[in-house]
Short mmCIF file of N, CA and C in Angstrom, two decimals:
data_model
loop_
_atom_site.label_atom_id
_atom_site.label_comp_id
_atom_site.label_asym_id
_atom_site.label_seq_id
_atom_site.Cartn_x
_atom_site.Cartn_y
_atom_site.Cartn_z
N UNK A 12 -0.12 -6.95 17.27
CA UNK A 12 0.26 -6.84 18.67
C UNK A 12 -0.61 -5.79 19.37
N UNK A 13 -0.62 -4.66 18.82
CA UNK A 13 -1.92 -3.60 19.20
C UNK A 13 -3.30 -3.64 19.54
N UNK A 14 -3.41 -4.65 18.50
CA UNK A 14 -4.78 -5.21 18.63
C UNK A 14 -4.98 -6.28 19.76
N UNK A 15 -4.24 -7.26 20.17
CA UNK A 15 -3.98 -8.14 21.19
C UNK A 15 -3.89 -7.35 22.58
N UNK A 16 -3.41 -6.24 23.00
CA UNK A 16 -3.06 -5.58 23.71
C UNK A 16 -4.23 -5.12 24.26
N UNK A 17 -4.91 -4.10 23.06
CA UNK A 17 -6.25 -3.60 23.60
C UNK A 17 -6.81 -3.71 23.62
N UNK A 18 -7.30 -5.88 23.04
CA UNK A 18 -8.17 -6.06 23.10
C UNK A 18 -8.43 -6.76 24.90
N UNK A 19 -7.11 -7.62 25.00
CA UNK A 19 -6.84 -7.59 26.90
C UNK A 19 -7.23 -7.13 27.72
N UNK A 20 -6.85 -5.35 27.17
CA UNK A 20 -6.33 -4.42 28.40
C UNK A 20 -8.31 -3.99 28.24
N UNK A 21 -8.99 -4.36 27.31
CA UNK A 21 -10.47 -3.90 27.98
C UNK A 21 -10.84 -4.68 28.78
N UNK A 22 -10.34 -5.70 29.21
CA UNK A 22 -10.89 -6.34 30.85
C UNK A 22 -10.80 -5.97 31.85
N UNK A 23 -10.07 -4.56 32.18
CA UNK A 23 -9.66 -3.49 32.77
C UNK A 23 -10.68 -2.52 33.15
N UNK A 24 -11.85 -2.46 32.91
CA UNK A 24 -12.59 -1.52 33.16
C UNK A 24 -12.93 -0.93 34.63
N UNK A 25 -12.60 -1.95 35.93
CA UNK A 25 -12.76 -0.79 37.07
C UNK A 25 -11.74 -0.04 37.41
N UNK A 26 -10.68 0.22 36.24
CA UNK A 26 -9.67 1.60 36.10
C UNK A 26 -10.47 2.27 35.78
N UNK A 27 -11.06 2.31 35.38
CA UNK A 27 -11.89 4.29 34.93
C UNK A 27 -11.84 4.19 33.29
N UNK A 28 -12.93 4.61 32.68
CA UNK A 28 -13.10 5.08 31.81
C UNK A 28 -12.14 5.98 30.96
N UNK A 29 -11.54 6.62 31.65
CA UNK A 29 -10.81 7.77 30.95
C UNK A 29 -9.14 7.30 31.37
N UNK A 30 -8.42 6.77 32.06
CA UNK A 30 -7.50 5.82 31.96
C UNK A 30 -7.22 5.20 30.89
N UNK A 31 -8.63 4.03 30.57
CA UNK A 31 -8.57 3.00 29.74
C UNK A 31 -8.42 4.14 27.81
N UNK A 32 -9.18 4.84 27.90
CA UNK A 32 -9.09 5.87 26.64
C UNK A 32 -7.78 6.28 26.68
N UNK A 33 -7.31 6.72 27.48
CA UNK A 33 -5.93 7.15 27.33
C UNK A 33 -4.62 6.08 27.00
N UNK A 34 -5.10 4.98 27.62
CA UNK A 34 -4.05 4.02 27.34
C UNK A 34 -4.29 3.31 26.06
N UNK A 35 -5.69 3.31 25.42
CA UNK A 35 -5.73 3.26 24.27
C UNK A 35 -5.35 3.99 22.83
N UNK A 36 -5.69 5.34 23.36
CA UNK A 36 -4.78 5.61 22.28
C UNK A 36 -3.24 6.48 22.40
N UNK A 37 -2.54 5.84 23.84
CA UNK A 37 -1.26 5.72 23.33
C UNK A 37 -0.96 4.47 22.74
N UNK A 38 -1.56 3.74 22.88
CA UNK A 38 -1.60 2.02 22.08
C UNK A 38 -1.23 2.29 20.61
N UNK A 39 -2.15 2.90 20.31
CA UNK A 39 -2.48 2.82 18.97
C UNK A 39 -1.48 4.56 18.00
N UNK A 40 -0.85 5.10 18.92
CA UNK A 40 -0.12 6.22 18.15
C UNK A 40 1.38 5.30 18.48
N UNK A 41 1.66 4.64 19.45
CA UNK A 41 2.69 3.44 19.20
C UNK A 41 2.57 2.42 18.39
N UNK A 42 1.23 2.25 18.09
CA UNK A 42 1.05 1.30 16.54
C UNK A 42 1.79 1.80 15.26
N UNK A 43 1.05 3.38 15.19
CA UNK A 43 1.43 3.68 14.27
C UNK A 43 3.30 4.31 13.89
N UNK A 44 3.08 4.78 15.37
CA UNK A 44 4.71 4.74 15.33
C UNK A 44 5.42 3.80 14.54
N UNK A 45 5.42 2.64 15.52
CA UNK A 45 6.00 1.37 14.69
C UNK A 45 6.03 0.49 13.36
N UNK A 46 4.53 1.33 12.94
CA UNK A 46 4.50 1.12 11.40
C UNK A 46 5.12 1.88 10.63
N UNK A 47 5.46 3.10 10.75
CA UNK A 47 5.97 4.47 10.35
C UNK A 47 7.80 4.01 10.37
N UNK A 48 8.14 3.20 11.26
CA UNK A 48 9.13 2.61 11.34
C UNK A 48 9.52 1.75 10.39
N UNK A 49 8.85 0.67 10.42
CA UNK A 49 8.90 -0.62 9.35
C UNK A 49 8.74 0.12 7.80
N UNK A 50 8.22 0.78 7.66
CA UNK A 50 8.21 1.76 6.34
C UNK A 50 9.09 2.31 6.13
N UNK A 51 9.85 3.15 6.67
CA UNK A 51 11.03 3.94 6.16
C UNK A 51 12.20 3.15 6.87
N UNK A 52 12.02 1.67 7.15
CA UNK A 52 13.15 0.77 7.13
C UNK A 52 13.81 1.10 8.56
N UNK A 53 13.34 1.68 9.55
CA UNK A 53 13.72 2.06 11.01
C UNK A 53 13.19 0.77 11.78
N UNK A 54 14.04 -0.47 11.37
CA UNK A 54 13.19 -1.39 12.26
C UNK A 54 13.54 -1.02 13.69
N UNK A 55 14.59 -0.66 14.38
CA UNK A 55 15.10 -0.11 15.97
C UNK A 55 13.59 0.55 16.07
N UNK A 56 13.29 1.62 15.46
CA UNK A 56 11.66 1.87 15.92
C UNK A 56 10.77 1.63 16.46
N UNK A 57 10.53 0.35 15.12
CA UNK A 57 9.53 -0.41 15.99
C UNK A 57 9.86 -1.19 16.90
N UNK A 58 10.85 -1.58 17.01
CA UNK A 58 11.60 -2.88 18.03
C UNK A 58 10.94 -1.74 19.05
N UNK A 59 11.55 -0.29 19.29
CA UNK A 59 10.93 0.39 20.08
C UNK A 59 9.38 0.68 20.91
N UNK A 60 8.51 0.67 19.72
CA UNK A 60 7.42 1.04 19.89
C UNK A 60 6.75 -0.79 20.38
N UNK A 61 7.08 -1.48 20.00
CA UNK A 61 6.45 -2.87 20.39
C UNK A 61 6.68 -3.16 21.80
N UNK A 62 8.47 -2.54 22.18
CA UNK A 62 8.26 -2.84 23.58
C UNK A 62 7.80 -2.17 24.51
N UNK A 63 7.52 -0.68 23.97
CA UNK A 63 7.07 0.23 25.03
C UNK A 63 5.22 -0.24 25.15
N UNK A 64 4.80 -0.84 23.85
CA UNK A 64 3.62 -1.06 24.22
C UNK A 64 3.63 -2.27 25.04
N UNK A 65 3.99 -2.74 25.19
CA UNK A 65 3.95 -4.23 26.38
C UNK A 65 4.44 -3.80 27.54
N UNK A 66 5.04 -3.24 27.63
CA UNK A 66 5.17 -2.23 28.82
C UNK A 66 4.07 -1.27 29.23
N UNK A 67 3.19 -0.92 28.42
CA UNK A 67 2.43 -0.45 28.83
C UNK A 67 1.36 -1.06 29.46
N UNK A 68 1.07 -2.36 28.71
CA UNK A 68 0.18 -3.51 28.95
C UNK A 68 0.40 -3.61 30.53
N UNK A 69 1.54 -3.81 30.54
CA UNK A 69 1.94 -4.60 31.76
C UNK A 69 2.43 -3.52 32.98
N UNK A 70 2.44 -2.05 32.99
CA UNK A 70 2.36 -1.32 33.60
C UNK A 70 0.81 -1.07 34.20
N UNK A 71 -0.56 -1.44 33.36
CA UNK A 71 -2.10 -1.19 33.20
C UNK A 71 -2.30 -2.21 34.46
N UNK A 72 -1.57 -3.30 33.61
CA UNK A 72 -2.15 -4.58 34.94
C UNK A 72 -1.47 -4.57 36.02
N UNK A 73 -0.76 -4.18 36.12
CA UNK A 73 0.21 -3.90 37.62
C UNK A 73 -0.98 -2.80 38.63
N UNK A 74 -1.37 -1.73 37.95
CA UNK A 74 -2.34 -0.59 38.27
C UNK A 74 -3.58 -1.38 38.38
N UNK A 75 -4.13 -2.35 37.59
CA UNK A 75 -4.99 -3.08 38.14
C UNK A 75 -4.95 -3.91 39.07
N UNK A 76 -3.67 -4.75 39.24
CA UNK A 76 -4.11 -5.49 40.87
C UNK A 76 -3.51 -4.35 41.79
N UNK A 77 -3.26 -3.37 42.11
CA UNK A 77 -3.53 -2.68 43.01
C UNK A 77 -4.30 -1.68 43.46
N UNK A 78 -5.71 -2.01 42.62
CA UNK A 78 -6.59 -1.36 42.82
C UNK A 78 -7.67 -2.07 43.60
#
């Protein structure tokens, strides 16, 4: 899902450079979140971390069409 996300959200580039870095790697410390989850059996976790990243997705592109 992480990977799907950021690979999307780089079509994004007349956000700025340093936006797109930032939203990448909260991407990816919510990856790991959610793996860190599924490991010590916290699936609510990741249920967590999966939706906050699509939310994030979809918070990026909202910021993109109103730019």
């Amino acid at each position: 899902m992480t990977g799907l996300l950021v690979y999307t959200s780089a079509f994004f580039f007349s956000l700025g450079q340093g936006l797109l870095n930032a939203f990448h790697l909260a991407l990816l410390g919510l990856m790991l979140w959610g793996w860190w989850g599924v490991w010590r059996g916290r699936l609510v976790w990741a249920g967590w971390a999966w939706g906050t990243q699509l939310l994030l997705t979809v918070g990026l592109y909202i910021i993109y069409l109103n730019s």
